Short mmCIF file of C-alpha atoms and ligand atoms in Angstrom, two decimals:
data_model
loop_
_atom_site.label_atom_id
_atom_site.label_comp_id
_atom_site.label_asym_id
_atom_site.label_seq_id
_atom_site.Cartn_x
_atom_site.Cartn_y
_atom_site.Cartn_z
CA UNK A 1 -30.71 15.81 -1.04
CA UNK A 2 -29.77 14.24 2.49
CA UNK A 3 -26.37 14.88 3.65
CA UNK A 4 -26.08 11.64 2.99
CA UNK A 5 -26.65 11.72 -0.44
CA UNK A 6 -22.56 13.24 -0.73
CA UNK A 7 -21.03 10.71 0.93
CA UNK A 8 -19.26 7.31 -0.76
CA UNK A 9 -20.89 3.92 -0.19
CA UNK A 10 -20.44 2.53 3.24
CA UNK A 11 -16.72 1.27 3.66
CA UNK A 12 -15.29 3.13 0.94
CA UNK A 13 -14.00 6.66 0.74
CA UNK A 14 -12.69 9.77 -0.89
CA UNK A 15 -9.18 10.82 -0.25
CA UNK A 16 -8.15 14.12 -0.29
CA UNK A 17 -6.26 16.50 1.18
CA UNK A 18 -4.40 16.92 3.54
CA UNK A 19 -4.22 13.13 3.81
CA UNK A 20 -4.08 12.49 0.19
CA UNK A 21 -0.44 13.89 0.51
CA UNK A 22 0.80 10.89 2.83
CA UNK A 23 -0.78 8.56 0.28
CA UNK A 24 1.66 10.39 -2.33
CA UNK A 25 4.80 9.79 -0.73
CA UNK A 26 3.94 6.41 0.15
CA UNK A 27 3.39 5.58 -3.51
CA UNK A 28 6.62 8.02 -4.91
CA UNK A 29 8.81 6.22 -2.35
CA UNK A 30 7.39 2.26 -3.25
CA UNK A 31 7.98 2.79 -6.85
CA UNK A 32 11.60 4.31 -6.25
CA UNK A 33 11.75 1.48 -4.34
CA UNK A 34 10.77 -1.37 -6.52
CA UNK A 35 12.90 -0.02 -9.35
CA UNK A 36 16.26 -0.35 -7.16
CA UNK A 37 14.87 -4.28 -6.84
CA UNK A 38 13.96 -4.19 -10.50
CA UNK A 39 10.19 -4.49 -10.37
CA UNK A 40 7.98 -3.05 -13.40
CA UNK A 41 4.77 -1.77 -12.68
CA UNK A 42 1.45 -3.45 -13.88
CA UNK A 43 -2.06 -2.43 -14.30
CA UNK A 44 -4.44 -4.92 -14.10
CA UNK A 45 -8.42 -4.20 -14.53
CA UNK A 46 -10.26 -3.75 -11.55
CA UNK A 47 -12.75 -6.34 -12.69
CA UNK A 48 -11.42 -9.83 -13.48
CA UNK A 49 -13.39 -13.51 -14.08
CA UNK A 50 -14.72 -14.93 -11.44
CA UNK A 51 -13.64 -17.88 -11.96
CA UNK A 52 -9.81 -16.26 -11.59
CA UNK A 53 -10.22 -15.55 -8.14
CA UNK A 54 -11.95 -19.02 -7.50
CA UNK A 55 -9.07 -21.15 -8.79
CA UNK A 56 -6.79 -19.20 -7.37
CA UNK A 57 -7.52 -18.12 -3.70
CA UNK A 58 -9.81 -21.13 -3.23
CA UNK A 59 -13.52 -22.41 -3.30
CA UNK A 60 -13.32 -22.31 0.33
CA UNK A 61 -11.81 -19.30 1.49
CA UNK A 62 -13.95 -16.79 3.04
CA UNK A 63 -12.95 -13.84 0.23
CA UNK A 64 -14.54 -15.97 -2.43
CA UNK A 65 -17.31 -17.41 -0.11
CA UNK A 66 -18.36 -14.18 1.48
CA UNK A 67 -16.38 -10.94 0.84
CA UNK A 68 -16.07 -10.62 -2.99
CA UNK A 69 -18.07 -8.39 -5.34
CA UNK A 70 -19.58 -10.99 -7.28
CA UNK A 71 -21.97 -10.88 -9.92
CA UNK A 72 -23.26 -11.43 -13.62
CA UNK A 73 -23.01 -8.57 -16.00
CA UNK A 74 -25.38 -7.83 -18.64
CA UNK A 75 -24.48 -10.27 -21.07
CA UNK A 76 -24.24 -13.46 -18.57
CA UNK A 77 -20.42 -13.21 -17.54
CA UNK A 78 -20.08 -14.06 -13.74
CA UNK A 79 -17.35 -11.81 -12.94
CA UNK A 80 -15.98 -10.09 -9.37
CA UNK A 81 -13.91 -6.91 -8.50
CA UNK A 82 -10.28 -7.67 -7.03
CA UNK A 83 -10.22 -8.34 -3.65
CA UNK A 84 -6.65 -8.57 -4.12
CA UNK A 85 -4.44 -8.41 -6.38
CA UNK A 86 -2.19 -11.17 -6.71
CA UNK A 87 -4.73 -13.76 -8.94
CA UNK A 88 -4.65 -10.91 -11.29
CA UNK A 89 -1.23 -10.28 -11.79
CA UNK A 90 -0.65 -14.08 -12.40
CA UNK A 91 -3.33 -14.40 -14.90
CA UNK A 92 -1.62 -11.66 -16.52
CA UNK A 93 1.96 -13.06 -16.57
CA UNK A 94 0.42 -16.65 -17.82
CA UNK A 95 -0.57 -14.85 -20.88
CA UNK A 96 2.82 -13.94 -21.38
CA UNK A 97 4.48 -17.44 -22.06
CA UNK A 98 8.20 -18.20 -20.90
CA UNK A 99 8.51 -14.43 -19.90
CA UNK A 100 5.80 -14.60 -17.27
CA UNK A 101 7.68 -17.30 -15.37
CA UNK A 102 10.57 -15.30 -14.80
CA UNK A 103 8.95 -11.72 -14.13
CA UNK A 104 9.09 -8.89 -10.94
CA UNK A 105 5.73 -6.89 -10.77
CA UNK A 106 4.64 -4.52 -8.87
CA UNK A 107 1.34 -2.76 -8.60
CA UNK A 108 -0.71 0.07 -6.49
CA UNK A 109 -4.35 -0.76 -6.88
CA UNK A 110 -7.58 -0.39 -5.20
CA UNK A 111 -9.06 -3.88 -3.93
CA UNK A 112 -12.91 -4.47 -3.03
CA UNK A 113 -13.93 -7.41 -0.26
CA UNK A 114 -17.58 -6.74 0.90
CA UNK A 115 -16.70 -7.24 4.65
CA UNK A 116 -18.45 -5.77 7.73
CA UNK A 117 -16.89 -2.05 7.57
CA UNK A 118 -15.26 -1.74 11.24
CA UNK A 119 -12.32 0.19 12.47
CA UNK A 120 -8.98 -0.70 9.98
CA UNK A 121 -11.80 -2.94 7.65
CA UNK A 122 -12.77 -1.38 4.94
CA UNK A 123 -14.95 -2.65 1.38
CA UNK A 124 -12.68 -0.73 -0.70
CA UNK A 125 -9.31 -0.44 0.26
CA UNK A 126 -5.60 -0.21 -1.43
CA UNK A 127 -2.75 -2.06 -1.88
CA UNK A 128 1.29 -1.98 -2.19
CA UNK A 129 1.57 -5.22 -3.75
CA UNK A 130 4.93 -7.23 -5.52
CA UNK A 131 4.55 -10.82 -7.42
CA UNK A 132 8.18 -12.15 -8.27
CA UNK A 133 7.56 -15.56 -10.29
CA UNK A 134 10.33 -17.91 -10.32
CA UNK A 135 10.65 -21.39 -9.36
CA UNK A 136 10.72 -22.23 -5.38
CA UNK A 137 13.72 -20.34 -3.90
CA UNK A 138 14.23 -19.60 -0.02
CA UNK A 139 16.68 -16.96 -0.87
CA UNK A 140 13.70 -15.19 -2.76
CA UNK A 141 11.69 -15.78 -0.07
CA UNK A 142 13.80 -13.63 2.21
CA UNK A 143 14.28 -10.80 -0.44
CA UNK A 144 11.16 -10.11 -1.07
CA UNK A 145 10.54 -10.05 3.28
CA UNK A 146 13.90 -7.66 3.08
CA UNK A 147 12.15 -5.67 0.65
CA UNK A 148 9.16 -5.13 2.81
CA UNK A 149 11.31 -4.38 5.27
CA UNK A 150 12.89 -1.76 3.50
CA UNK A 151 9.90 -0.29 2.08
CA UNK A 152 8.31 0.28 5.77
CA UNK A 153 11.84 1.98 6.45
CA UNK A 154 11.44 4.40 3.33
CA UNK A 155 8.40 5.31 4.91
CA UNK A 156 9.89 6.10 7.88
CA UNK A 157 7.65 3.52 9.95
CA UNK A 158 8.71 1.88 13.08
CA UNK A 159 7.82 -0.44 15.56
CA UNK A 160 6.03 -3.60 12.92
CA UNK A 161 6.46 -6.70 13.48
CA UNK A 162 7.19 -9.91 11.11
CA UNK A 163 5.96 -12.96 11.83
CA UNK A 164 6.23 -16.20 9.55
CA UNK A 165 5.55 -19.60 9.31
CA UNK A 166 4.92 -22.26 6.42
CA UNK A 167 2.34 -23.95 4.66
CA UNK A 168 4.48 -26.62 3.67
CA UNK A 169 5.02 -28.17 -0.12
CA UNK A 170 1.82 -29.46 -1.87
CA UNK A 171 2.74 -33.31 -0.40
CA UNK A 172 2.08 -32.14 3.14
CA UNK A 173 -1.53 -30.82 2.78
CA UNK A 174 -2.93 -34.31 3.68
CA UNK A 175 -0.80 -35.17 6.58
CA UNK A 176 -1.12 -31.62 8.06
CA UNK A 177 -5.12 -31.99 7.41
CA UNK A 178 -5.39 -34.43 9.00
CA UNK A 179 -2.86 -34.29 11.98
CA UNK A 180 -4.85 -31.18 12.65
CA UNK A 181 -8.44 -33.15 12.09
CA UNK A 182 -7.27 -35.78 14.50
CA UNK A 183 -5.94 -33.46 17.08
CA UNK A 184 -9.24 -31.09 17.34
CA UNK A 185 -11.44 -34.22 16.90
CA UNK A 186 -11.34 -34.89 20.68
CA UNK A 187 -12.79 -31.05 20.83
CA UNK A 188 -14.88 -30.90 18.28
CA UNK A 189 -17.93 -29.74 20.94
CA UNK A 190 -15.82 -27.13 22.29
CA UNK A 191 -15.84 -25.32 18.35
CA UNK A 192 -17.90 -22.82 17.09
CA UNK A 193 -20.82 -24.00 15.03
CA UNK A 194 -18.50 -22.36 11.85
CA UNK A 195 -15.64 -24.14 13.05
CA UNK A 196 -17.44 -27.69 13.49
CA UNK A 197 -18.31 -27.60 9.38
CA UNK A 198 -15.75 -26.26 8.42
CA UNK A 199 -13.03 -28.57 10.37
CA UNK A 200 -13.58 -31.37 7.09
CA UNK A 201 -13.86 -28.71 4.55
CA UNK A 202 -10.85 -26.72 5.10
CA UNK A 203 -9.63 -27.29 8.54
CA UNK A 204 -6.76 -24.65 8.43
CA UNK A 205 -9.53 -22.17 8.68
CA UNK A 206 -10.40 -23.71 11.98
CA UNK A 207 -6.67 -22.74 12.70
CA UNK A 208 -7.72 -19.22 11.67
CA UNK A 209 -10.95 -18.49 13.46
CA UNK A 210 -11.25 -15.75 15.40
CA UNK A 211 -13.85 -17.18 18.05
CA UNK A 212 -12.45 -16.85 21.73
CA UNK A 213 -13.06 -20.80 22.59
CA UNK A 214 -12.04 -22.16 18.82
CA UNK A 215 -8.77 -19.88 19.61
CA UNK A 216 -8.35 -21.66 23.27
CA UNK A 217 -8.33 -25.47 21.49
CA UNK A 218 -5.93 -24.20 18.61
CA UNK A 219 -3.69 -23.35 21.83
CA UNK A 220 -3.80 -26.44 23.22
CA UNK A 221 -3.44 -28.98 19.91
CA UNK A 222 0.42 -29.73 17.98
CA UNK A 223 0.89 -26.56 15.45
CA UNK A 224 0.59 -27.56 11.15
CA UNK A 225 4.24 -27.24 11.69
CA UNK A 226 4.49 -30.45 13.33
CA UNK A 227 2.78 -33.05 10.54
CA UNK A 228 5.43 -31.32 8.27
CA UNK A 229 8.06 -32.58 5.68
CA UNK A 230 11.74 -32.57 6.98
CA UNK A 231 11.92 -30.35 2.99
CA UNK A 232 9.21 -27.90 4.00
CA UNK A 233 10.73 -27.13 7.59
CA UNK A 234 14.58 -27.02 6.11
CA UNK A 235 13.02 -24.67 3.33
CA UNK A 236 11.88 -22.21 6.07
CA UNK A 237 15.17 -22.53 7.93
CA UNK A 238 16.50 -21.34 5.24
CA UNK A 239 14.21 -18.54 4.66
CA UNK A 240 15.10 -17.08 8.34
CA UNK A 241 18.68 -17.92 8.23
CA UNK A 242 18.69 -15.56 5.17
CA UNK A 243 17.08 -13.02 6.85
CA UNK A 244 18.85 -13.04 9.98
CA UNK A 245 22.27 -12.33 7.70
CA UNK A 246 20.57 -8.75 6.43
CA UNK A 247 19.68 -8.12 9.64
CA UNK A 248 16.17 -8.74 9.78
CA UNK A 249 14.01 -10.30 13.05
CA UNK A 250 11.15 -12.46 12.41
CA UNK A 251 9.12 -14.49 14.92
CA UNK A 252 8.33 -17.95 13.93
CA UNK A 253 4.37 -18.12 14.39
CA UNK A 254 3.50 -21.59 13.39
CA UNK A 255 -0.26 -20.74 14.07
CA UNK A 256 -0.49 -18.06 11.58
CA UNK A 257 -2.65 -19.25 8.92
CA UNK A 258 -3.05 -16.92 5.85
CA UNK A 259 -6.58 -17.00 4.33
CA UNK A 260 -5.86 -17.48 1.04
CA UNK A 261 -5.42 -20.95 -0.34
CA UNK A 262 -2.94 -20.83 -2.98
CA UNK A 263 -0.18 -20.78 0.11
CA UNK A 264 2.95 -23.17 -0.48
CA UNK A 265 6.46 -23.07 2.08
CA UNK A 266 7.03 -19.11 3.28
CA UNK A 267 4.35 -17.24 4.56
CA UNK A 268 4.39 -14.31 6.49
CA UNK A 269 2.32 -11.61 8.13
CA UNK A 270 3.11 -8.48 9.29
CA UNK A 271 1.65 -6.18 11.72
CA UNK A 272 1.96 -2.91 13.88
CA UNK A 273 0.40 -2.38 17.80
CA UNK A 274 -0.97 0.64 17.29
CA UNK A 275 -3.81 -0.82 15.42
CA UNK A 276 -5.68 -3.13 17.24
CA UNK A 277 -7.71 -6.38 16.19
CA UNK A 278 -7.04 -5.36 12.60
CA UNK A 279 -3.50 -5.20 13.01
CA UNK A 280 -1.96 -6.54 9.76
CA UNK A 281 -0.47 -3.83 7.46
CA UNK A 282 0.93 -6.68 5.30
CA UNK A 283 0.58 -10.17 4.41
CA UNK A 284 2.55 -12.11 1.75
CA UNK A 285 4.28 -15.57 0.98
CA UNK A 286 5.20 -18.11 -1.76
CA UNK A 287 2.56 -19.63 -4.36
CA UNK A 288 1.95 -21.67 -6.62
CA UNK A 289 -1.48 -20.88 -8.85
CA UNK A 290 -2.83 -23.13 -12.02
CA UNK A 291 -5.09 -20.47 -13.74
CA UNK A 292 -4.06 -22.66 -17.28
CA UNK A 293 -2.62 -26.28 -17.19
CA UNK A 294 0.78 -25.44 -15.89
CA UNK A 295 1.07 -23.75 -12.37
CA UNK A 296 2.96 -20.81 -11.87
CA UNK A 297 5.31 -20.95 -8.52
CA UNK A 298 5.73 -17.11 -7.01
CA UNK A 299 6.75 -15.08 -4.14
CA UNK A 300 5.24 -12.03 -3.43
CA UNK A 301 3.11 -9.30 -0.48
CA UNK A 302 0.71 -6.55 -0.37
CA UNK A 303 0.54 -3.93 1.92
CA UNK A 304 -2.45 -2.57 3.15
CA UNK A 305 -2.46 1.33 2.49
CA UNK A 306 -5.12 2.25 4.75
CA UNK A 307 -3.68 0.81 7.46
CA UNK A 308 -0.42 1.79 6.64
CA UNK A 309 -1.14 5.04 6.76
CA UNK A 310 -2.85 4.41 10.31
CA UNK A 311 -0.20 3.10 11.62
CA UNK A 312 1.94 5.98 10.45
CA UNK A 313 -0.31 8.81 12.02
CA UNK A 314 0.05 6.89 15.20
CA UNK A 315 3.72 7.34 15.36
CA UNK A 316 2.89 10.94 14.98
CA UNK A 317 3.50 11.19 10.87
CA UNK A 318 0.94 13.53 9.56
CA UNK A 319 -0.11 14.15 5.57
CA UNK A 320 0.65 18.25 6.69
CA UNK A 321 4.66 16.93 7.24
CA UNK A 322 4.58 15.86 3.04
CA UNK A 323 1.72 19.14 1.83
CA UNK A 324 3.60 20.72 -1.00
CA UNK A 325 4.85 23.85 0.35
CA UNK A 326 7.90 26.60 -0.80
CA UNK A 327 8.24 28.12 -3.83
CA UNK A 328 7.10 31.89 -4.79
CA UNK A 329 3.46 33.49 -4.81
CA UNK A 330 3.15 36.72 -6.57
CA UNK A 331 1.46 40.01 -5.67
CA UNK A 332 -0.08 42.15 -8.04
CA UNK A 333 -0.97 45.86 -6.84
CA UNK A 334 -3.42 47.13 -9.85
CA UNK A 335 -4.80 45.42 -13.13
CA UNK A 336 -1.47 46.12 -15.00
CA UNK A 337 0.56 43.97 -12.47
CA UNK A 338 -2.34 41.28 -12.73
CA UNK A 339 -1.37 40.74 -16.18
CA UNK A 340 2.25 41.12 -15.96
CA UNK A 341 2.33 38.67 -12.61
CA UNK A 342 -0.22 35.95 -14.97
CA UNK A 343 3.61 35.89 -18.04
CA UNK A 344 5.89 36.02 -14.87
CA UNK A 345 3.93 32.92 -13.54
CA UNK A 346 3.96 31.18 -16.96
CA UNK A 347 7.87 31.79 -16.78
CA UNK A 348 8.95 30.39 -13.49
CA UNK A 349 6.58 27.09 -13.69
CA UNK A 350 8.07 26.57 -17.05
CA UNK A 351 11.51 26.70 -15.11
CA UNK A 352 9.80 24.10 -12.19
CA UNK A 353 9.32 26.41 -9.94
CA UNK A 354 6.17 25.99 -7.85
CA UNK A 355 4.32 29.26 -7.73
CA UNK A 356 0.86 30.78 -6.96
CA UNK A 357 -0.94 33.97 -7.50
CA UNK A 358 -4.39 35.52 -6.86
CA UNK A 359 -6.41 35.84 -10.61
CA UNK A 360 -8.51 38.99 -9.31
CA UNK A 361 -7.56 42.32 -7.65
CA UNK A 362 -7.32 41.97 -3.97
CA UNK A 363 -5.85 44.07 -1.34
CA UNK A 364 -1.95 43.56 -0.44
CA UNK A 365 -3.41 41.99 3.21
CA UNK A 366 -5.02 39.28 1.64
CA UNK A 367 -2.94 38.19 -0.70
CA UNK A 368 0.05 38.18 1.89
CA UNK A 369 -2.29 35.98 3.92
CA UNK A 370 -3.01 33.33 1.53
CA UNK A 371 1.39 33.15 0.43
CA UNK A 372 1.32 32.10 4.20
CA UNK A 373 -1.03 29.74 3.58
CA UNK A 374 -0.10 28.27 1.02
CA UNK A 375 3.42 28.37 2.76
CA UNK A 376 5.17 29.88 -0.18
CA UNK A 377 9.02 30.33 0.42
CA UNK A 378 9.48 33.97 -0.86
CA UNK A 379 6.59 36.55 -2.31
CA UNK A 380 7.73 38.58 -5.07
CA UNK A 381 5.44 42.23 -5.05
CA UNK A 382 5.00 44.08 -8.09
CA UNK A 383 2.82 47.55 -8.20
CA UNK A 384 2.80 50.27 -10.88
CA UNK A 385 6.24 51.69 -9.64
CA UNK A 386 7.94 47.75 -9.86
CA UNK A 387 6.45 47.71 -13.39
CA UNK A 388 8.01 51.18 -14.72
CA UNK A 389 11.06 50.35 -12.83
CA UNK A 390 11.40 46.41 -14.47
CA UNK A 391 11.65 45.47 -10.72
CA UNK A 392 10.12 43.82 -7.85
CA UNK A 393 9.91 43.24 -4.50
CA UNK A 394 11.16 40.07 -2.93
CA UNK A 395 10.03 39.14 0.35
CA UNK A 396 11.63 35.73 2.58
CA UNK A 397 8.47 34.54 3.91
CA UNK A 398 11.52 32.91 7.05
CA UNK A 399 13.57 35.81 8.12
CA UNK A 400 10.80 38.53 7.09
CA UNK A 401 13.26 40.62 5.16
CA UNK A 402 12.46 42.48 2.15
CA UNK A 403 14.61 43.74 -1.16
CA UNK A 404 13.91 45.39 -4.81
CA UNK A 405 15.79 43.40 -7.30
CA UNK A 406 15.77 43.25 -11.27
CA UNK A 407 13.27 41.11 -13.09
CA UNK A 408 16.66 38.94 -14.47
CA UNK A 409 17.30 38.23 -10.42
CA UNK A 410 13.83 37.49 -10.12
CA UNK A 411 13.92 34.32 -12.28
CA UNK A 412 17.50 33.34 -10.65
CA UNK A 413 15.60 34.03 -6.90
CA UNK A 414 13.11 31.71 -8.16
CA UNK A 415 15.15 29.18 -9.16
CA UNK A 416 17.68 29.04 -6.06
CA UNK A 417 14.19 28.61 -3.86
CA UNK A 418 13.15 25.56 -5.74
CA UNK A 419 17.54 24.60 -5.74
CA UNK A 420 17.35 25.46 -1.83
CA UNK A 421 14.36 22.85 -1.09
CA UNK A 422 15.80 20.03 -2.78
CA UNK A 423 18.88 20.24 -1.23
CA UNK A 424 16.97 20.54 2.11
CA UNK A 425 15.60 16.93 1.86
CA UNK A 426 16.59 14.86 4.03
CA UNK A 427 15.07 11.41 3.20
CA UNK A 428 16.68 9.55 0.38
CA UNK A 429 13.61 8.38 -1.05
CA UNK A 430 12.14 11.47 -0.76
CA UNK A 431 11.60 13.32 -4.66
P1 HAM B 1 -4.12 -10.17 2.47
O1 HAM B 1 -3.50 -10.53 3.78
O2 HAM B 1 -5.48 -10.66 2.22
O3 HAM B 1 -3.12 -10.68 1.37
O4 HAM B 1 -4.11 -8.60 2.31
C1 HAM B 1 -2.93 -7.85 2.45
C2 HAM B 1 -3.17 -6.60 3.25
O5 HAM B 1 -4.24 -5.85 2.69
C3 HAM B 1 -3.62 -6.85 4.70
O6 HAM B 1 -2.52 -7.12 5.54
C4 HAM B 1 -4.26 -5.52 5.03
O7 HAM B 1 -3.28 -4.55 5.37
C5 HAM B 1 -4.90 -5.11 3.71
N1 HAM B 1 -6.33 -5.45 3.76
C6 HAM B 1 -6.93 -6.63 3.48
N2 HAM B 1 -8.26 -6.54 3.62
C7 HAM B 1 -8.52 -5.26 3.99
C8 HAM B 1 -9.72 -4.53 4.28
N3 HAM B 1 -10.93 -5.08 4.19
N4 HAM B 1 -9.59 -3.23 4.63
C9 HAM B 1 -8.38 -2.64 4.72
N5 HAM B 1 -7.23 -3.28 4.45
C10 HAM B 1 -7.29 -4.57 4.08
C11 HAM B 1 -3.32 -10.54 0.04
O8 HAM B 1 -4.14 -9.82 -0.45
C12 HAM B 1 -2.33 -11.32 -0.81
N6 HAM B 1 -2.68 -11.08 -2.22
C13 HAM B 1 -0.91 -10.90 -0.51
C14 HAM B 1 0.09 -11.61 -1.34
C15 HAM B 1 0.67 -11.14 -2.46
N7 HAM B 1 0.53 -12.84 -1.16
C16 HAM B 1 1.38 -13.14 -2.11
N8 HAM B 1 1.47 -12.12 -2.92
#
């Protein structure tokens, strides 16, 4: 088999440790998180309709155009992989009646968009996500921004940015479309060939595009802002005024355009330096989405873990700071210890303790060795003399030093280890 052969497809990969352990405390701390705001968690297939993401993040978009995993399944159902997670969640709450319009949802989920794989880009990724349905509310707006905000300071990340901007009520689609049709009309040549079809279609992807010279005569035309409702811009005034009472800075970016269609009032975008041209860890806003008759009006965001976790490591984070460490690994000198260390084991991770021990006879070096590495907290040694005594040796793996105690102190030992590293946590969202 080619080396090849053992690696995952192109864009996606295996997580493991060490790093897996930064993905574990980034999870642990978002769902301690989300309970204090009163989110439940929800689990929502990884394979949906097709037709869910298509009536939800638009015909037009280029995640249903181009990046989804689309395709028809044995018995003739066109049907897709997430490539988020918010259509989902919503067809999910629609199914619940009145109690769906009123709901706080959280999930953790891997997402699949069959992009070019580049540096921060991935074809599977995962993300953080929250949906909060409720009628249109600029104080839930800001909450669920402040929540963000809060959940990049459980982390322990600094140095992201938010910036926000609007997409206006329903009414000001038209006028904005074509404010922004008129304006880039005079330019049209200057537009990549992308750009030029796609001005009629959808023009706020225009707005969007990434091309150097489409960017220059964006720069140069009135912002969507602009062809706005007096409602839509007070609505967003609101939003920031809200924010700016808990404390929290946002830049008003009236070009940012998120690519998802089902974008009404708030939305927001944020992102961290360290990453470069795919420099969003998080994008979110308000919504309204008509999977059924009636349209469902939420607020909600999703985090990019991936790039989360980049952004971490570049403020010098690492998954080593969060590997489990502490607790006891036991020694056995001779067979008869081997056996007595295997019911000593059974008794201290009954009690929570975390604890470790070879399963074959090795010399006293080795095992000593592999306590380090493991990073236990103390080493309790038992030989033929500790057995016929109903002692052992305890050994602080810190200060070095070394004592016989009873097998009753070695359970209470035990114990204040795993007391000692609680209480030497630091972090309140840490476990
Ligand atoms: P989004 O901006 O498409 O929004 O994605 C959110 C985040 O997912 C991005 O900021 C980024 O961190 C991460 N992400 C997206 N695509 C990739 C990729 N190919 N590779 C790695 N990371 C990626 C949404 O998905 C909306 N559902 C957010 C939302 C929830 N709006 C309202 N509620």
């Amino acid at each position: 088999m080619a080396s090849n052969e053992f690696q995952p497809l192109q864009g996606m990969s295996d997580i493991h440790a060490p790093e897996i352990n930064l993905w574990r405390m980034i999870e642990e701390r978002a769902r301690k998180l989300f309970g204090c705001y009163g989110y439940e968690e929800l689990r929502t297939p990884a394979l949906e309709k097709l037709s869910v993401f298509k009536r939800s993040i638009g015909d037009t978009t280029d995640v249903v155009q181009k990046e989804m995993y689309a395709f028809t399944d044995r018995g003739g159902r066109e049907l897709a992989l997430c490539p988020e997670g918010t259509a989902g969640t919503i067809r999910h709450l629609a199914g619940r009646g009145e109690e769906g319009l009123n709901a706080r949802v959280f999930y953790i989920a891997p997402m699949f968009r069959c992009e070019r794989p580049q540096a921060g880009r991935k074809r599977q990724f995962h993300q953080v996500g929250v949906e909060a349905t409720g009628e249109p509310n600029p104080l839930a707006d800001a909450e669920c921004i402040a929540l963000q905000q809060h959940l990049l300071e459980a982390w322990g990340l600094d140095g992201s940015k938010i910036q926000i901007s609007t997409r206006g009520i329903p009414a000001d689609r038209q006028p904005v479309a074509d404010g922004l049709r008129n304006a880039l009309q005079p330019h049209l040549d200057e537009l990549c060939e992308e750009c030029q079809r796609r001005i009629d279609e959808n023009v706020l992807r225009v707005i969007d595009c990434k091309n150097e010279n489409c960017a220059k005569v964006v720069g140069q035309i009135p912002s969507a802002l602009e062809f706005m409702s007096d409602e839509s811009r007070k609505y967003l005034d609101t939003v920031i005024l809200a924010l700016e009472k808990m404390g929290i800075e946002v830049e008003v970016n009236p070009k940012l355009v998120r690519g998802l269609d089902y974008y009404v009032h708030t939305v927001w975008e944020i992102t961290h330096d360290s990453l470069g041209a795919q420099n969003a860890i998080a994008g979110g806003g308000r919504y309204e989405i008509a999977l059924g008759k009636k349209a469902i009006p939420g607020v909600g965001f999703a985090m990019g873990i991936e790039r989360v976790i980049a952004s971490l490591e570049a403020c010098g984070i690492t998954a080593e700071q969060f590997a489990p460490k502490g607790g006891v690994w036991l020694v056995s000198l001779g067979e008869d210890s081997l056996a007595e260390n295997m019911k000593l084991a059974c008794e201290l991770r009954e009690k929570g303790i975390r604890c470790g021990m070879e399963l074959s006879a090795k010399s006293m070096k080795a095992q000593m060795r592999k306590a380090n590495r493991e990073g236990a907290g103390k080493v309790i040694i038992r030989g033929e003399d500790e057995l016929a005594k109903g002692t052992a040796i305890i050994k602080d793996m810190e200060d070095g030093s070394q004592e016989e105690v009873s097998l009753e102190d070695v359970m209470r030992i035990g114990f204040s280890v795993a007391q000692y590293e609680i209480r030497n946590k630091t972090n309140s969202f840490e476990e």
